[in-house]
Amino acid sequence: MFRQLGLIGCGLMGGSFALAMKRAGLVKHVVGYSKSPSTVITAQKMGVIDQMAESALMAVSGADIVLIAVPVAATEATLRAIRHLVHPNTLFMDVGSTKADVVAAARRVLRERLPSFVPAHPIAGKEVAGITHADATLYQDCQVVLTPTVETDMTLIERARAAWTGIGAQVRVMTPDAHDAAFAAVSHLPHLLAFAAFLSVQHQPEGAQFLELAGPGFRDFTRIAAGDPAVWRDVLLANKAQVLAQAELFKTTLYKFESAMRDGNADVIEGLIKQAATGRANWKK
Amino acid sequence: MFRQLGLIGCGLMGGSFALAMKRAGLVKHVVGYSKSPSTVITAQKMGVIDQMAESALMAVSGADIVLIAVPVAATEATLRAIRHLVHPNTLFMDVGSTKADVVAAARRVLRERLPSFVPAHPIAGKEVAGITHADATLYQDCQVVLTPTVETDMTLIERARAAWTGIGAQVRVMTPDAHDAAFAAVSHLPHLLAFAAFLSVQHQPEGAQFLELAGPGFRDFTRIAAGDPAVWRDVLLANKAQVLAQAELFKTTLYKFESAMRDGNADVIEGLIKQAATGRANWKK
């Protein structure tokens, strides 16, 4: 389907994409670039990439598919570095968790070349980062949201869909704003709450003893608190308006519980928990 | 080790204890009582209990070990129903997630018979309730906290420890207040936050679409939101002072993130996430 993948950023997300595309026979040759020389060497040793590139621009040269898999805040600089080789007929994608900011950066930098860029967000990840955790099955059965603009080339959207579908993912198409609103609610705010919850326990004088007593519920609840600090710093800032709005809604709900507890209102508390528990139990996964 | 187990409440917790004690050869005969006649019939059909009792008091009769596995708020009435058969040399335990309230109830009801009662909290559970989910391995490798009072019979504490250890659990001894402070932090507040977080998404106009997009991080973060409403209503009320205090600490931490986001202070945000992520990654499980 594709001849050559240019991979910019050889971390967990990018490395897993390259491995999956190769395993599925969807790409013949992978040229990879990473800011860190040791990462790109490891990627080649692991067979994730076939050839090392000395710059992002070199990784793009000759590629018919390019994946930009760098922290969200580095996307604009990356687009700037490669813009001269952003041709029609080459599919350019990113993997960022926020999309309005990425689309705005792409619009600023790529201008008339914007149609080649299909913004993508694969809903996948691990609480470990780096090339050594790259995994050909990472995107198997996950969802991938594409957030094209009105300018985006329809043919490239379909090629993007075929690539992700070919490695086992399900593809949805949304506007960048709808994407960011949804993920503020179901991903960014939950991460923020998990960071704050873990930190709040940890910072207490008896925090260490408390943490020793924590069980499997706490383990699962705080799993996402181990997320990559640079990645989540960028996400929380890139989507801050939506995340702060979701935080307000959350606090309003929390306040309902707190005031029912203060009043000793068992019926209200049970009613609220019942709605949450029923909703959660009936939720798809 | 024991001759006859009197089981009051044949749900997930009680049923799993009976199965585990039998499998480990630690008890010969189990007599069970449940408020719901169909539950006790199912428990007998499943082999969880050997004999049905028509009342809590009948379940205690002839037992040398009694487990009270009813919702926390029903503990006092249960103790009242059985108090005439609370003899020395018989080990009485509960499984409640809060302990100061249980100890206070036991003190009120049992009075001079208080030494026979060893308050227990096994840190185990599932997001499903009921006898049909009873599982002989539920307590394998879990922690059990015993919160005896100064009056509690030392021999019975040791028998309690031997019973739980015999079915694969690790036993700790704490005061009821220290227990409740710790579990407000690592269990009760996390449940409250998960209930509020799920509900807050669900109640939004686009909540249903948002939930369809949620991935594995959200799944794990909200797993505990499917907890049993009656159980968690009782826990949140029984331990409300400690839970509300933990909620204040949590909100203070959340506020630090929110204000750093508003200020666009990337360093502060990254620093906070790094502390949480490092702490979580180094945590035992």
CSV table of C-alpha atoms in Angstrom, one decimal, chain B residues 1-8 26-32 50-53 55-67 82-92 159:
chain,number,residue,atom,x,y,z
B,1,MET,CA,-8.7,-25.1,63.2
B,2,PHE,CA,-12.4,-24.2,63.5
B,3,ARG,CA,-15.3,-26.5,63.8
B,4,GLN,CA,-18.3,-24.4,62.6
B,5,LEU,CA,-18.5,-21.1,60.8
B,6,GLY,CA,-21.6,-19.0,61.3
B,7,LEU,CA,-21.9,-16.8,58.2
B,8,ILE,CA,-24.2,-13.8,58.5
B,26,LEU,CA,-9.8,-24.5,58.2
B,27,VAL,CA,-13.5,-25.1,58.9
B,28,LYS,CA,-15.6,-28.2,58.8
B,29,HIS,CA,-19.2,-26.9,58.7
B,30,VAL,CA,-20.7,-23.7,57.5
B,31,VAL,CA,-24.1,-22.4,58.7
B,32,GLY,CA,-25.4,-19.4,56.7
B,50,ASP,CA,-23.8,-26.6,54.4
B,51,GLN,CA,-26.8,-25.5,56.3
B,52,MET,CA,-29.3,-22.7,56.2
B,53,ALA,CA,-30.2,-20.7,59.3
B,55,SER,CA,-32.0,-16.1,61.6
B,56,ALA,CA,-28.7,-14.4,62.4
B,57,LEU,CA,-28.9,-15.8,65.9
B,58,MET,CA,-29.4,-19.4,64.6
B,59,ALA,CA,-26.4,-19.0,62.4
B,60,VAL,CA,-24.3,-18.2,65.5
B,61,SER,CA,-25.6,-21.1,67.5
B,62,GLY,CA,-22.9,-23.7,67.9
B,63,ALA,CA,-20.3,-21.7,65.9
B,64,ASP,CA,-16.7,-21.2,67.1
B,65,ILE,CA,-16.1,-18.6,64.3
B,66,VAL,CA,-18.7,-16.0,63.1
B,67,LEU,CA,-18.3,-13.7,60.1
B,82,ILE,CA,-26.9,-12.1,68.0
B,83,ARG,CA,-25.6,-10.5,71.3
B,84,HIS,CA,-27.1,-13.2,73.5
B,85,LEU,CA,-24.9,-15.8,71.8
B,86,VAL,CA,-21.7,-13.7,71.8
B,87,HIS,CA,-19.6,-16.0,74.1
B,88,PRO,CA,-15.9,-15.8,75.0
B,89,ASN,CA,-13.9,-18.4,72.9
B,90,THR,CA,-16.0,-17.7,69.8
B,91,LEU,CA,-14.4,-15.4,67.3
B,92,PHE,CA,-16.6,-12.7,65.9
B,159,ARG,CA,-7.1,-16.8,65.9
